[in-house]
Coordinates of C-alpha atoms in Angstrom, one line a residue:
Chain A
X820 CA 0.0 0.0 0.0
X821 CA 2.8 2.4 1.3
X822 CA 5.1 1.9 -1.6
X823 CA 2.3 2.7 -4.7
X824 CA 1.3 5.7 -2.9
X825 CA 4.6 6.5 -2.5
X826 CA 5.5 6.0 -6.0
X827 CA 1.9 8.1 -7.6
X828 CA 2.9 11.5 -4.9
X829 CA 6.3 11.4 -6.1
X830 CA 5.4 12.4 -9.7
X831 CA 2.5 14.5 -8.3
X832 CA 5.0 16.3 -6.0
X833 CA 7.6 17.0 -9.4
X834 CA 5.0 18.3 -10.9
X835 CA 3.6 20.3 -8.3
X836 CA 6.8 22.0 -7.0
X837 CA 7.2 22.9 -10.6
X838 CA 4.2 24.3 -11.3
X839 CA 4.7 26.3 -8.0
X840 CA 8.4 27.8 -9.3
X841 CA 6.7 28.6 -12.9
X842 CA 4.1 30.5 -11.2
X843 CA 6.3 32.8 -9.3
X844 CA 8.5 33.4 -11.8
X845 CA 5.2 34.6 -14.1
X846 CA 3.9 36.8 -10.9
X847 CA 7.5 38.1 -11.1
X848 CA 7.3 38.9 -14.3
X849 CA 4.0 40.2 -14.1
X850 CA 5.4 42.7 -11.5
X851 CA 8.7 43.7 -13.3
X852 CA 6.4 44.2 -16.8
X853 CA 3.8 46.8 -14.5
X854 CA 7.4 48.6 -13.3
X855 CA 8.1 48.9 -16.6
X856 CA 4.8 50.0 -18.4
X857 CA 4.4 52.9 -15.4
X858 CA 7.7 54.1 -16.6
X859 CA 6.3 54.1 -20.4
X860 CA 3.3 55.9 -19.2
X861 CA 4.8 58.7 -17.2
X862 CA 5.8 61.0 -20.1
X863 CA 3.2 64.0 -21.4
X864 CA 0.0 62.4 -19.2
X865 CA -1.3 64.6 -16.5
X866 CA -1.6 63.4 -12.8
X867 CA -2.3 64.4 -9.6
X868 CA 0.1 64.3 -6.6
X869 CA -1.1 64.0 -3.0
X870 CA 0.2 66.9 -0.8
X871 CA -0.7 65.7 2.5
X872 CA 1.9 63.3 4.4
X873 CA 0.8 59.9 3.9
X874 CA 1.2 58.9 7.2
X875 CA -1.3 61.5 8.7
X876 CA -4.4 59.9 6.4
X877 CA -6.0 56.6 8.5
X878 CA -7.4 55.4 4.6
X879 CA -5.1 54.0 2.0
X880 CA -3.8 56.0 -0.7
X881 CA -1.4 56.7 -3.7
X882 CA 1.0 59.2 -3.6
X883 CA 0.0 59.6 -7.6
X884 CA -2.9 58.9 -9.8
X885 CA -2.4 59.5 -13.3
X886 CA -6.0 60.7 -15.1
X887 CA -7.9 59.6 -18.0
X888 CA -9.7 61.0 -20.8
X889 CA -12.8 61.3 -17.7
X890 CA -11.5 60.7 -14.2
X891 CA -13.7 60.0 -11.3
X892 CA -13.0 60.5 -7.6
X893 CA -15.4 59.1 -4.8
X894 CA -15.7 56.3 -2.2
X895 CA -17.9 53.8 -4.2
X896 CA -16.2 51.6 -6.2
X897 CA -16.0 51.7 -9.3
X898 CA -14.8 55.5 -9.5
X899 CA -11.1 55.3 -11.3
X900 CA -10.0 57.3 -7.6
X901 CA -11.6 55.1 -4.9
X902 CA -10.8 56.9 -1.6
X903 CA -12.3 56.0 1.8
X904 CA -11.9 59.3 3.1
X905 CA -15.1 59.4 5.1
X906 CA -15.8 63.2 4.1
X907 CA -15.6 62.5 0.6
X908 CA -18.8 61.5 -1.2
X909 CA -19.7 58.0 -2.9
X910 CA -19.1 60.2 -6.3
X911 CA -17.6 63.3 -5.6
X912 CA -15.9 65.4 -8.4
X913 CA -14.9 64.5 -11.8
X914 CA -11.5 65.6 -14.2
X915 CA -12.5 65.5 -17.7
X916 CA -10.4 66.1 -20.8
X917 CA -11.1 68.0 -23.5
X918 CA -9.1 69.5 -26.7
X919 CA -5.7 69.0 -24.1
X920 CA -7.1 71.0 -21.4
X921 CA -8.3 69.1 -18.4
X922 CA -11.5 70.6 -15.9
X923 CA -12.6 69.9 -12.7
X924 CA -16.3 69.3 -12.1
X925 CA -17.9 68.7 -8.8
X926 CA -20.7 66.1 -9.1
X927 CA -22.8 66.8 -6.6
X928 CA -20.9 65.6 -3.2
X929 CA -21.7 66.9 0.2
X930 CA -19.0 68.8 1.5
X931 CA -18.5 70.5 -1.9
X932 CA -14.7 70.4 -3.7
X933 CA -12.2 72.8 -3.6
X934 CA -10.1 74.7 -6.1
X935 CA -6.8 76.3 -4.4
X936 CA -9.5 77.3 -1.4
X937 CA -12.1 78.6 -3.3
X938 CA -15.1 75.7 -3.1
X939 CA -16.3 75.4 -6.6
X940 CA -19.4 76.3 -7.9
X941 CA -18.8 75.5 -11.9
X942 CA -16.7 73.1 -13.9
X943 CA -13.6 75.0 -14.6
X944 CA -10.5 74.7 -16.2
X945 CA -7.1 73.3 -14.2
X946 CA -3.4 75.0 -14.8
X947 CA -0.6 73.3 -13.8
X948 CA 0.0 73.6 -10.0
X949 CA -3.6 73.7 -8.8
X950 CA -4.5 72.8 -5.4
X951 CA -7.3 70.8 -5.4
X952 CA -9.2 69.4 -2.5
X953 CA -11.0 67.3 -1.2
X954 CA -12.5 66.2 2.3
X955 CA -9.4 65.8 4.3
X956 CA -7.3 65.3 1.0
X957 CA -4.9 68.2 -1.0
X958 CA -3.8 67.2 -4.7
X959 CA -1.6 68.8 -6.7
X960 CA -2.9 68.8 -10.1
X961 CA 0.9 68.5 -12.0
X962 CA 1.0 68.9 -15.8
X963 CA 3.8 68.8 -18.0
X964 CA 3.9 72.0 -20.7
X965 CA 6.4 70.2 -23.9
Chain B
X595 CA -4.1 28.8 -9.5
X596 CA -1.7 31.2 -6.6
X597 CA 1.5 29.9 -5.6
X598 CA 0.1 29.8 -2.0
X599 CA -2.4 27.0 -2.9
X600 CA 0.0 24.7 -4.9
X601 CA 2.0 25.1 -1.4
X602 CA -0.8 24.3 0.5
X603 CA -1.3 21.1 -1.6
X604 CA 2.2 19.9 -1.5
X605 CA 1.8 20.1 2.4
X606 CA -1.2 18.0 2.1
X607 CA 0.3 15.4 0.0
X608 CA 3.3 14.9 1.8
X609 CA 2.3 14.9 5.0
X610 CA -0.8 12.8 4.1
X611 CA 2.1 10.5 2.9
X612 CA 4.2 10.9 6.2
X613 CA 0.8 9.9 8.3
X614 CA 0.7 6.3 6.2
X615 CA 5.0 5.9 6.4
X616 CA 4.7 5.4 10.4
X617 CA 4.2 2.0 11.5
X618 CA 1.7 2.2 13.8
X619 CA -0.7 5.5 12.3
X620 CA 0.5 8.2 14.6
X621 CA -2.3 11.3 13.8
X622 CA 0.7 13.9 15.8
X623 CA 1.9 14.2 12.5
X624 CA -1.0 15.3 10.8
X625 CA -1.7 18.3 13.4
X626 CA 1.6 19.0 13.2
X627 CA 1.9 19.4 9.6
X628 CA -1.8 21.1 9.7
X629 CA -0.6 23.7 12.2
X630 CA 2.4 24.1 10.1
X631 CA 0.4 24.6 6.8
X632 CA -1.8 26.5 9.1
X633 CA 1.2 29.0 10.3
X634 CA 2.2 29.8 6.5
X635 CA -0.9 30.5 5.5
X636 CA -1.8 33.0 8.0
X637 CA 1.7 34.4 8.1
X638 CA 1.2 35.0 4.2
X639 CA -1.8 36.5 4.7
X640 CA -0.4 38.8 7.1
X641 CA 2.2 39.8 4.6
X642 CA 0.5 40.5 2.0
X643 CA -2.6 42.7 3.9
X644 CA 0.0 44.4 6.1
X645 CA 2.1 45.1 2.9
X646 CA 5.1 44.4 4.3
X647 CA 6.8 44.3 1.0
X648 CA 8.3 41.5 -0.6
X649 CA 5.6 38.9 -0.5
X650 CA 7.9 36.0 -2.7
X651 CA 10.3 35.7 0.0
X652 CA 8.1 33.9 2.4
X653 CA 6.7 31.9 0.2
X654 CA 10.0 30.9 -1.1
X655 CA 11.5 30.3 2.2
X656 CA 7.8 28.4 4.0
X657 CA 8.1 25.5 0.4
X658 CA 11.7 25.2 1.6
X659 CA 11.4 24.7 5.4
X660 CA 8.2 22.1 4.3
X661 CA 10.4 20.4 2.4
X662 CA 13.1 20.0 5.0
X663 CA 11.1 19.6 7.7
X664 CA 9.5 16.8 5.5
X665 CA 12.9 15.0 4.9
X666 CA 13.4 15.3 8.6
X667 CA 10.6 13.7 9.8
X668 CA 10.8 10.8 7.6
X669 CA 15.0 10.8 8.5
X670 CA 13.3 10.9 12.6
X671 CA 10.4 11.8 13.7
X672 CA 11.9 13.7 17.1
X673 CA 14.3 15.8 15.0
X674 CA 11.4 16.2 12.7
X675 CA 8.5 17.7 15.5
X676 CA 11.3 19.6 16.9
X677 CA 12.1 21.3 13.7
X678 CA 8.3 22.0 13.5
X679 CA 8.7 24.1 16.7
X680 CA 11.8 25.6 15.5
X681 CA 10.3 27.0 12.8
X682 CA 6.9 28.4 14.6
X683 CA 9.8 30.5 16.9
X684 CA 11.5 31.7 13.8
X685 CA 8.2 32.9 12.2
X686 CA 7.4 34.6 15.2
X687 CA 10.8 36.3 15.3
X688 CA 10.9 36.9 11.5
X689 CA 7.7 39.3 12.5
X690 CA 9.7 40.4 15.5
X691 CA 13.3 41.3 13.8
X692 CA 11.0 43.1 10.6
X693 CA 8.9 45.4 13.4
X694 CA 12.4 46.0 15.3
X695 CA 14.7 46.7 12.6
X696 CA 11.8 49.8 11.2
X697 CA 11.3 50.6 14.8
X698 CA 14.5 51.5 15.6
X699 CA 15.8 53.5 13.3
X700 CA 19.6 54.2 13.7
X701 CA 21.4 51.2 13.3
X702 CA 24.4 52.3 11.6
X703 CA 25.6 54.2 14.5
X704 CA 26.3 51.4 16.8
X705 CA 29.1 49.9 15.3
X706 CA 31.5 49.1 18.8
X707 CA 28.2 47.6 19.7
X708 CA 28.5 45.0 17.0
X709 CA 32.2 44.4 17.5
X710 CA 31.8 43.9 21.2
X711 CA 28.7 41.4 21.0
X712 CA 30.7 39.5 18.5
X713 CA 33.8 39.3 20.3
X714 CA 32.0 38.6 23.8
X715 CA 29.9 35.8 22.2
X716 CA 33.2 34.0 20.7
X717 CA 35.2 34.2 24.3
X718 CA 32.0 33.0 25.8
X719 CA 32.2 30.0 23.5
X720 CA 35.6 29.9 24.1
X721 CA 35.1 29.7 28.0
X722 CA 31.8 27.7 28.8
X723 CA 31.4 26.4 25.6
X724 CA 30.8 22.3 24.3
X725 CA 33.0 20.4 22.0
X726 CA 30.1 18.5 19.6
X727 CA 31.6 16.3 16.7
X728 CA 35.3 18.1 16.6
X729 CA 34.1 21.6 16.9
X730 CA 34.5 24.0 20.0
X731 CA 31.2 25.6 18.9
X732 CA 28.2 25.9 20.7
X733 CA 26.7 27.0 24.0
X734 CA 24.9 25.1 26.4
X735 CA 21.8 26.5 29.0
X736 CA 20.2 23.9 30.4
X737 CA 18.9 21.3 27.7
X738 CA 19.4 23.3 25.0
X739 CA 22.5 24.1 22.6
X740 CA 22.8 26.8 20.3
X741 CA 25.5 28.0 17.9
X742 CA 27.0 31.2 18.5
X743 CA 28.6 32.0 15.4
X744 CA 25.0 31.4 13.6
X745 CA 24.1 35.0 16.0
X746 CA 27.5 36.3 15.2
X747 CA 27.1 36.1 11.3
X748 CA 24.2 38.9 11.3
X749 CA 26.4 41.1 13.9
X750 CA 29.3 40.8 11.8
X751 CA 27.3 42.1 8.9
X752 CA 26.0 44.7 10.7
X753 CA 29.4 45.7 11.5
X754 CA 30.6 45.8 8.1
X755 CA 27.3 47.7 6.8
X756 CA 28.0 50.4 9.6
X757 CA 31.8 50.7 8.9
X758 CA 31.3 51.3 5.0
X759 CA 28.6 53.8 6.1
X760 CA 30.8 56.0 8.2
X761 CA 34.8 55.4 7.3
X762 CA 35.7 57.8 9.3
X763 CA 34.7 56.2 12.7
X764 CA 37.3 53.8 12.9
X765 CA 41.2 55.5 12.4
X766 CA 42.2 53.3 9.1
X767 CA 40.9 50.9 7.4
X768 CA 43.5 48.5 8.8
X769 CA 41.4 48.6 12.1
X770 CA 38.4 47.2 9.9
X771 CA 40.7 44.8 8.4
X772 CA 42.2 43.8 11.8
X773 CA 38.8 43.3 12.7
X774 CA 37.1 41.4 10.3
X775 CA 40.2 39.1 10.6
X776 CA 39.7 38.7 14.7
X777 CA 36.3 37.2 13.7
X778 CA 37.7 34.9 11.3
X779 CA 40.7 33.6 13.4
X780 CA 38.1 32.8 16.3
X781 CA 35.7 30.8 13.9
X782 CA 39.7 29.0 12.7
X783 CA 40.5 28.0 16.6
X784 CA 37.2 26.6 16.9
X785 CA 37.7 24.1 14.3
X786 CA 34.6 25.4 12.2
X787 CA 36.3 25.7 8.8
X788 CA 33.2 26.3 6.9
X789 CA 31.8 29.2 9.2
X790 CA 35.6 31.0 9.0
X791 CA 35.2 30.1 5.1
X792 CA 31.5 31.5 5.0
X793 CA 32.7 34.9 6.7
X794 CA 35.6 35.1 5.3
X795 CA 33.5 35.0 1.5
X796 CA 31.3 37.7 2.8
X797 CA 34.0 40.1 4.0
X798 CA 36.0 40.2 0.9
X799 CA 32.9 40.5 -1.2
X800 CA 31.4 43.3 0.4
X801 CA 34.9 44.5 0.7
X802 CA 35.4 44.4 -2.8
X803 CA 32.3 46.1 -3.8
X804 CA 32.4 49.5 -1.4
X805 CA 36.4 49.7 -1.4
X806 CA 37.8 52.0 -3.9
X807 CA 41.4 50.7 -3.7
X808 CA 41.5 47.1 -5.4
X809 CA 45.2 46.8 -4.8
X810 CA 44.4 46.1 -1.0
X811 CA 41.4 44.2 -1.8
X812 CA 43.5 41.9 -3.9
X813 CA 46.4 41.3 -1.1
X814 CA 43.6 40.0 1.1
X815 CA 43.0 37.9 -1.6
X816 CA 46.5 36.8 -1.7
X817 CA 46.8 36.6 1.9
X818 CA 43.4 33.9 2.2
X819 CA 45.4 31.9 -0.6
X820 CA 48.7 31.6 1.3
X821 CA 46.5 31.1 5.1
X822 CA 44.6 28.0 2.8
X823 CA 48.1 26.9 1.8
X824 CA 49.5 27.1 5.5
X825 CA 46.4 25.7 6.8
X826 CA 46.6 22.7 4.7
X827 CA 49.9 21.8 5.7
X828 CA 49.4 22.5 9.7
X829 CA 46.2 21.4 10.5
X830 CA 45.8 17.8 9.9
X831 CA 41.1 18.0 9.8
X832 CA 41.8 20.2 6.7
X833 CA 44.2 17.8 5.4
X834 CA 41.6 14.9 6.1
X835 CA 38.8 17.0 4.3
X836 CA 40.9 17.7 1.1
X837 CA 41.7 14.4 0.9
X838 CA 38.4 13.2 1.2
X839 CA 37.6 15.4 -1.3
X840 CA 40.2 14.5 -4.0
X841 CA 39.8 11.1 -4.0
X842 CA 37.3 9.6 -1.5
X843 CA 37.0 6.1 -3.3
X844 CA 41.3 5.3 -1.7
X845 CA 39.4 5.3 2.0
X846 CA 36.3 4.2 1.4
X847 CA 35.3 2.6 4.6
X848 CA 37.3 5.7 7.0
X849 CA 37.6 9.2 5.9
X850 CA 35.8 8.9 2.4
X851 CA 32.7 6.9 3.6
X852 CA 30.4 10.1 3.9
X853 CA 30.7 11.5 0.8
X854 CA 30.8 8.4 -1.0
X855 CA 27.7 7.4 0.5
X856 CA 26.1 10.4 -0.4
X857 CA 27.0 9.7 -3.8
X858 CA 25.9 6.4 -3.8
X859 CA 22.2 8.2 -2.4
X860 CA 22.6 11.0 -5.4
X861 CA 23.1 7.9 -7.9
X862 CA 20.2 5.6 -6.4
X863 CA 17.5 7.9 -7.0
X864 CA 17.6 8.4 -10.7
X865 CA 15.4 11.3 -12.9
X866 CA 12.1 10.8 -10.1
X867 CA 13.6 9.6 -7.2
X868 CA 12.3 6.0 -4.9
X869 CA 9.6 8.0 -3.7
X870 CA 9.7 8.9 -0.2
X871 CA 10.2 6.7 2.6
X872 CA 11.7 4.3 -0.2
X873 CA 15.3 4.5 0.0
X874 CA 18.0 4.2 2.1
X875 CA 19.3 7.8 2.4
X876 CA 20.2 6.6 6.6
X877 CA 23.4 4.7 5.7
X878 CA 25.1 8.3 5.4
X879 CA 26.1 9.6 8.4
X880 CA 24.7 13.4 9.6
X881 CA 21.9 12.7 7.0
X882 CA 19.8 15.1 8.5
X883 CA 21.9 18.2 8.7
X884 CA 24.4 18.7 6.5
X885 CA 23.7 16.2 3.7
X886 CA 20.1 16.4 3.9
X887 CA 20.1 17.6 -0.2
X888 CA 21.5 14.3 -0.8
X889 CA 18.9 12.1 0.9
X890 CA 16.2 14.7 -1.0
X891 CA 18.3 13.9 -4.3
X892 CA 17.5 10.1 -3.4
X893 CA 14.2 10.6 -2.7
X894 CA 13.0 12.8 -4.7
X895 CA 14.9 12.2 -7.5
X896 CA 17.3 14.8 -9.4
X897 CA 14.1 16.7 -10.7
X898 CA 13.5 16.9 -6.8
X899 CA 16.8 18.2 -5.9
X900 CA 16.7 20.6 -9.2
X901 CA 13.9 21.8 -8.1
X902 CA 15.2 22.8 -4.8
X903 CA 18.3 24.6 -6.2
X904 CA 15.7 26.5 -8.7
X905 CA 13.9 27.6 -5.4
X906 CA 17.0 28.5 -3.5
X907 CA 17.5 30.9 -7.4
X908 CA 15.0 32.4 -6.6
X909 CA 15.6 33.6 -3.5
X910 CA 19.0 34.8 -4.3
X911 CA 17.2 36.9 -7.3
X912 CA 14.6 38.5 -5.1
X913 CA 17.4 39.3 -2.7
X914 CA 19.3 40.9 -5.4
X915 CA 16.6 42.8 -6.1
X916 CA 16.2 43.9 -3.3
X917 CA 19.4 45.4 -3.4
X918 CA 19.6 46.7 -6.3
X919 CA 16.8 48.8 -5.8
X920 CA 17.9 50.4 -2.4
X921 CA 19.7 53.8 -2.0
X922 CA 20.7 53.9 1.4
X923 CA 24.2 52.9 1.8
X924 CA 23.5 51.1 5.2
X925 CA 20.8 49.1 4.2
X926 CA 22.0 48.3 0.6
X927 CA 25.1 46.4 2.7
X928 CA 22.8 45.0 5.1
X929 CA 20.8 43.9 2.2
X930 CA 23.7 42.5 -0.3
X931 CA 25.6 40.8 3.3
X932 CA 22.1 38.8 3.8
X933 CA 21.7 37.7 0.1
X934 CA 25.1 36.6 0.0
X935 CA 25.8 35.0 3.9
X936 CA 22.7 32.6 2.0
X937 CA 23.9 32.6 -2.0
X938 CA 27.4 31.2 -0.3
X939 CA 26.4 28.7 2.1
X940 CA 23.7 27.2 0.0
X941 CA 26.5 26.6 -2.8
X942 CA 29.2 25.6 0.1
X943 CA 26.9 22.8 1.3
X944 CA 25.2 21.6 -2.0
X945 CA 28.7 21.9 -3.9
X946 CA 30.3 20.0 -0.7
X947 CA 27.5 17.4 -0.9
X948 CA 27.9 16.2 -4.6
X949 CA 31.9 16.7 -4.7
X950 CA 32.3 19.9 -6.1
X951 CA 34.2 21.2 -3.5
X952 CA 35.5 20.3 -0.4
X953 CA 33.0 19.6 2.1
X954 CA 33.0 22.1 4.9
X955 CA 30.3 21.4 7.5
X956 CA 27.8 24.0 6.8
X957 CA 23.8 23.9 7.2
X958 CA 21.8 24.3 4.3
X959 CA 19.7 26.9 4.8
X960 CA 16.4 26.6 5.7
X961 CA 16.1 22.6 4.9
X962 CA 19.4 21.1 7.3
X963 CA 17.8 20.3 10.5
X964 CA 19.5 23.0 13.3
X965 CA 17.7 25.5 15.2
X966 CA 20.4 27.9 15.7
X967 CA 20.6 28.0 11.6
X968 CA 17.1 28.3 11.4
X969 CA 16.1 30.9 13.7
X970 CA 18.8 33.1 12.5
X971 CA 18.0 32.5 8.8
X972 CA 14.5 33.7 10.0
X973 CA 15.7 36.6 11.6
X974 CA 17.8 37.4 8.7
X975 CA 15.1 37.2 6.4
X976 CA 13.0 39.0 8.3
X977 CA 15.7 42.1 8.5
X978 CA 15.7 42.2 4.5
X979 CA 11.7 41.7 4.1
X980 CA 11.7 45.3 6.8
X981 CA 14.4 46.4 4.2
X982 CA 12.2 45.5 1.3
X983 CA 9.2 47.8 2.0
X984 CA 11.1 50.6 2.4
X985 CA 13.0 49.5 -1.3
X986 CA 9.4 49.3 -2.8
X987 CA 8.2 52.5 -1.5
X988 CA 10.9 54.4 -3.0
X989 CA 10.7 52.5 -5.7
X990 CA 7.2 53.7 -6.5
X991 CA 8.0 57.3 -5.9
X992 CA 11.2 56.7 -8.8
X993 CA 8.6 55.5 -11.2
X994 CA 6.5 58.8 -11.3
X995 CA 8.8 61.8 -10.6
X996 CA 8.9 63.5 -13.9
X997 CA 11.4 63.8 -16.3

């Protein structure tokens, strides 16, 4: 009994312990290709930057978010900026693109979004080095001029 | 499917199979192994929530210490429970050395602190130690032994890392060289020739890599050759161990009988091995510590064995990585001394094993049982996983600053 089960896990465990080494060399590949395409990416496209320390916000967050052609930002899922901020709405404001320039729209949160201090009332345009905030959260809206 | 559940199934199986190998069923093996699978998976989990960085090294080093602690158990089953608890201690302190190594957070400024620990532990081995097997190298308290110099490797990378950070603290570098040299001679007068090997590998490399002058770093070099040379001729173990080496097949029943066994194991198990609890890896003596790859090379066959070596790769390349992608000076040699302490003495003891080079009694890391090596492999580890988050958040900031 001993020796055929034995003899059957020994192949199952070869092919096994392979299987387990090809995988993490793919999920490290995986990882070094996403290193690589963020470098790609990072030329001419807008993004924001976070101004507050990272360490003072109790929610998780990125240091940069790169924006679309339409960029959302709220706490549902679902939004291409989830943050769990608890002062920020389920959909909150909006960055849209249009003809190169990019504007800032607030789509209908609660505690209203902010433009370098001023809370906005209308969509309006963004220049490079805008404050933008929202609930406890700064950005720095960061455009390159070629 | 994730590399975590393949590991989990490899568990299974073989300690499914370990539960049937015991004469009379003994179900202690099964909770033990369940507790074990148990402990990797939550520690995994942990890792990867927590984002603690590096989340391959674990994984890497848990399908190791499985397979080892597999190997052991079916070598003994004392050694191989005991190893079991080994390990749950070194998890715990891997979690423990990570926490304290970003808790505290200047560790290049206590450099006399790393000489002095280093030097105090070798006089202590020196005064109360035990003599096991030839070597003047361990401690006893109470019922338990541990190996000093296993400690004494991190320290003594430590104390490099800090010296390369700040030059200046020390008058010349022929105080770092005098140094480095005091912990080699004491690993020489205890007999342990692999250890004084293993540190001396990690010295010159590190050396050679943050030392401008290569003249110096070459007349070290020199110097090692002619101390091998004199060595040889003195001190008749070393002679015994080249010999062995050379031509183990003249003295096959004395001084060649290990590594010829281990041969014979190596031989015996063919492409897929006899299938555990098949052979006869026990006729080698020390089966369970240092030669332990070649009763896993008889067991489960070379693809087996290649497959550990393609898992100890791996390590070694994350490691690197790691290294590479670090810019603080203290750390990067903190980093680079870890990866190669464990690049060296996995090719010392898997080279020594199948004749490569002489055999120097090393353990293999993270397989051999030994739970001095282990904990302070996990401890190690755990330093360069703390290294690794800080190397990943950096690295994320690179990616994005503008051009």
């Amino acid at each position: 009994m001993f020796p055929i089960l034995s003899w059957i896990i020994r192949y199952l465990f070869i092919a096994l312990i392979y299987y387990f080494i090809y995988n993490i060399i793919r999920l490290i590949y995986l990882d070094i290709s996403r290193i690589n395409g963020k470098q790609k990416k990072k030329y001419n496209t807008p993004y924001l930057k976070l101004i507050n320390r990272k360490e003072t916000l109790d929610f998780e967050i990125e240091e940069f978010y790169d924006l679309k052609d339409a960029t959302t930002i709220g706490r549902k899922k679902g939004n291409d900026i989830q943050i769990m901020d608890r002062f920020i709405s389920s959909n909150h404001a909006k960055i849209t693109m249009d003809e190169g320039e990019y504007f800032l729209e607030d789509i209908g949160s609660v505690n209203g979004t902010y433009l370098n201090t001023k809370k906005l009332q209308d969509v309006i345009k963004l220049k490079s080095g805008d404050r933008i905030g929202l609930g406890q959260v700064e950005f720095l809206f960061v455009k390159e001029v070629e | 499917m994730r590399p975590i559940s393949i590991l989990v199934i490899i568990n299974i199986l073989l300690f499914g199979l370990l539960y049937v190998y015991t004469e009379p069923l003994d179900t202690s093996i099964l909770i033990a192994g369940g507790v074990l699978t148990l402990l990797i998976l939550v520690s995994y989990i942990i890792i990867v929530k927590a984002r603690m960085g590096d989340q391959y090294i674990f994984l890497l080093i848990s399908m190791l210490s499985s397979l080892g602690i597999v190997m052991i158990y079916r070598l003994d089953p004392n050694f191989g429970f005991r190893q079991i608890t080994w390990y749950g201690l070194g998890v715990i302190l891997y979690f423990l050395s990570y926490g304290i190594f970003r808790w505290i957070r200047n560790w290049d400024e206590y450099m006399y602190l790393y000489i002095g620990f280093g030097i105090v532990l070798f006089i202590l081995t020196f005064t109360v130690g035990t003599t096991i097997k030839g070597a003047t190298n361990w401690i006893r308290i109470g019922d338990f032994v541990f190996q000093p110099a296993e400690i004494i490797k991190i320290s003594f990378i430590f104390f490099i890392a800090s010296y390369f950070t700040y030059p200046d603290k020390l008058k010349n570098i022929y105080y770092f060289l005098g140094i480095s040299y005091v912990h080699i001679l004491f690993l020489v007068a205890q007999r342990d020739m692999g250890m004084a090997m293993l540190f001396y590998s990690i010295f010159i490399s590190i050396f050679y890599v943050f030392y401008k002058d290569y003249k110096l770093v070459f007349y070290n070099f020199a110097a090692a050759i002619l101390i091998v040379v004199y060595g040889y001729f003195t001190m008749t173990h070393v002679q015994v161990r080249f010999e062995a080496w050379i031509n183990p097949w003249r003295d096959i029943a004395g001084r060649g009988y290990q590594i010829t066994q281990s041969l014979f194991a190596i031989a015996t198990g063919g492409f897929f091995g006899t299938g555990l609890g098949l052979g006869y890896p026990d006729y080698i003596p020390e089966v369970h510590t240092d030669f332990i790859f070649s009763a896993i090379a008889e067991e489960m066959g070379t693809f087996g064995a290649m497959a550990v070596v393609l898992l100890y790769f791996l390590l070694i390349y994350r490691s690197f990585k790691i290294t590479l992608t670090i810019q603080d000076t203290f750390k990067k040699i903190i980093a680079l001394g870890i990866t190669l302490t464990y690049s060296y003495q996995t090719f010392m003891i898997i080279g020594g094993v199948i004749k490569l080079i002489p055999l120097t009694g090393i353990t293999m890391p993270f397989i051999s049982y030994g739970g001095s090596a282990l904990v302070s492999a996990f401890i190690a580890f755990g330093i360069l996983q703390a290294v690794s988050k800080k190397s990943y958040e950096t690295e994320e900031l690179m990616d994005f600053e503008p051009q």
